[in-house]
Amino acid sequence: MLALAHLASSSALSGMELPTQESGKTHRQHSWLGQYNILLHLLGESIKLLNESVIILYTLQASAIWSISYYSSPLLLCYLYRKGYICSSKLVPVSQYLGTVLVCLLGVACIRGWGRWRNTDYVQFISVLEETKKNHTPANKEKLRCFNFDFSHWPSDFSWTEVSSPKHPKGGVSLLKPEPRLRGTADGFLHSVRTLPCHVIGFLIVHSFGRRMLYPGSVGLLQKAMRPMLQGGQAKLIEEYDGERNKLVACDGNEIDTMFVDRRKDGGPRGRTLVICCEGNAGFYEVGCMNTPLEGGYSVLGWNHPGFAGSTGVPFPQNEANAMDVVIQFAVHKLGFQLSDIVIYAWSIGGFTASWAVMSYPEIQSIVLDASFDDLLPLALKVMPESWRPLVQHTVRQYMNLNNAEQLLKYQGPVLLVRRTRDEIITTTHPEDIMSNRGNDLLLRLLQFRYPKIMTEEGVRVVRQWLGASSPIEEASVYSGYEVDDDWCLSVLKSYQTDRDVSFPWSVGEPAHRDDELQTELRTDEMLSLSARKYMRNFESTHCTPLPAAEFHPPWRL
């Protein structure tokens, strides 16, 4: 019995041990297969990252070589010719090297394509993109927003052709042109012949390095260097502020990259106001002045210049105005804002498109110009040799006529100028010389147009004295020196506005009766000091310092 029991127990034990060993073997096989799959996945990801790195590296190198060779090509060709490198014996090895590089890039691109074809996320992205192009619904667009990809493949969200009655032909919107000089027929022909070399040189300059110097943000190499920063800023706008990216098609065919943050659902009064931001010459909405009104609680619409980031084209004045026009049309016809609910906010060179917007759409609520200027020409003459003055004048007026002041004078609404007291960009001498800031000239021209009767020589002297104050203490000292009675000045302006209800320029300051002449002369200084203070605010900083939300104020209105 004991033997049978022992045998039975042994059989039972052996019967129990055999399945345990088999299950352990099976578990090890599954574990090995899992590790193998993980290794394959990691290897595939490593190969994909390596391919991406190789392609990006070659792209950056190609962009750098192309940018350098593009500008130095005349000198480079002369040098290579003098050294005897432009011959078949020298060009064959170079062509072989280039062919090898191209074959390697082709192989890397094929491997990347195979990796994407195997990637489920990429396959899903392609299906969502194709579905959105076929059926551009809000639901499909919401799915597409989950992916970050080349903006050139983003479907169009709005086109200028969607407006029922466009205000301009397909060639572009209207711009202010410099007044031509009156000449006789023979004199005009001879002048054209004499200035023909200047025309040719000016054209070559502005279409090569000139435009890139004025708008460095359009240089591809700079954009590639800033790509991580731009992607981070864009992700912040989408994730933290629920921003909505849109592609607009302007009348010239350029595609404009925009970002809209809607605050109307918050219910506040600022959220019902849309601030359209116009960036500087190296600014992008991802990292630009758009953050200032965002922090202030406004609804904000930012856009990139033509040729910047996702926008196509080149930033010439006509293209800039075309882009600004389609942005405003989009805000009105697609986003549902009235022109009276729109504020235009511009930084630096963005003052050109901002002033064009309020000139072309006078119903716009107001405009805020931060660190902007009156005219590009004085700033261009500052950085160019004196001997080039005629060439610079012709080139700027013909191709880059950023005449902010002339456009701003066409607008009747509220205006606020923000002057940087240590601005190193729009000063014509040095940053410490606040009187050379071209924002001063913009204010003077605005006051001279709106209040010509009090902006006499004495009036200009009073305003210049106020402009010479570079700190709040100096500003308060000048203001108190004239013993300005704010209530009296405002009552005069309001009564003039109520009695006459006319557009600028106003004849305020012109005595209606001879008995009022002395009183008017005594109070002219006060009115000018008040007007200068209302139209311009100082911000103690340099040109590129972001404007804090606390410094973003609505312009003064009666």
PDB file of C-alpha atoms in Angstrom, residues 13 21 26 37 45 60 103 112 159 262 269 283 350 353 355 376-377 392 395 424 436 438 462 483:
ATOM      1  CA  LEU A  13       4.199  14.854  -8.570  1.00  0.00           C
ATOM      2  CA  GLN A  21       8.004  22.944 -17.028  1.00  0.00           C
ATOM      3  CA  THR A  26       5.938  28.690 -23.246  1.00  0.00           C
ATOM      4  CA  ASN A  37       9.143  42.770 -31.124  1.00  0.00           C
ATOM      5  CA  GLU A  45      12.253  54.072 -34.509  1.00  0.00           C
ATOM      6  CA  LEU A  60      20.386  72.588 -43.463  1.00  0.00           C
ATOM      7  CA  VAL A 103      21.854  58.527 -54.385  1.00  0.00           C
ATOM      8  CA  ARG A 112      11.816  56.921 -44.485  1.00  0.00           C
ATOM      9  CA  SER A 159     -10.184  82.575 -49.653  1.00  0.00           C
ATOM     10  CA  ASP A 262     -11.477  83.007 -29.322  1.00  0.00           C
ATOM     11  CA  PRO A 269     -15.990  92.653 -22.556  1.00  0.00           C
ATOM     12  CA  GLY A 283       8.572  88.222 -35.835  1.00  0.00           C
ATOM     13  CA  GLY A 350       4.130  95.798 -38.797  1.00  0.00           C
ATOM     14  CA  THR A 353       0.127  96.782 -42.718  1.00  0.00           C
ATOM     15  CA  SER A 355      -1.823 101.691 -40.991  1.00  0.00           C
ATOM     16  CA  LEU A 376      11.324 103.757 -43.908  1.00  0.00           C
ATOM     17  CA  LEU A 377      13.560 106.098 -45.905  1.00  0.00           C
ATOM     18  CA  VAL A 392      18.590 104.355 -51.671  1.00  0.00           C
ATOM     19  CA  THR A 395      14.921 101.954 -54.346  1.00  0.00           C
ATOM     20  CA  GLU A 424      18.130 101.006 -30.833  1.00  0.00           C
ATOM     21  CA  SER A 436      16.035 110.796 -33.037  1.00  0.00           C
ATOM     22  CA  ARG A 438      11.174 108.136 -35.651  1.00  0.00           C
ATOM     23  CA  VAL A 462       5.957 122.534 -27.064  1.00  0.00           C
ATOM     24  CA  GLU A 483      -0.128 123.745 -15.637  1.00  0.00           C
TER      25      GLU A 483
END
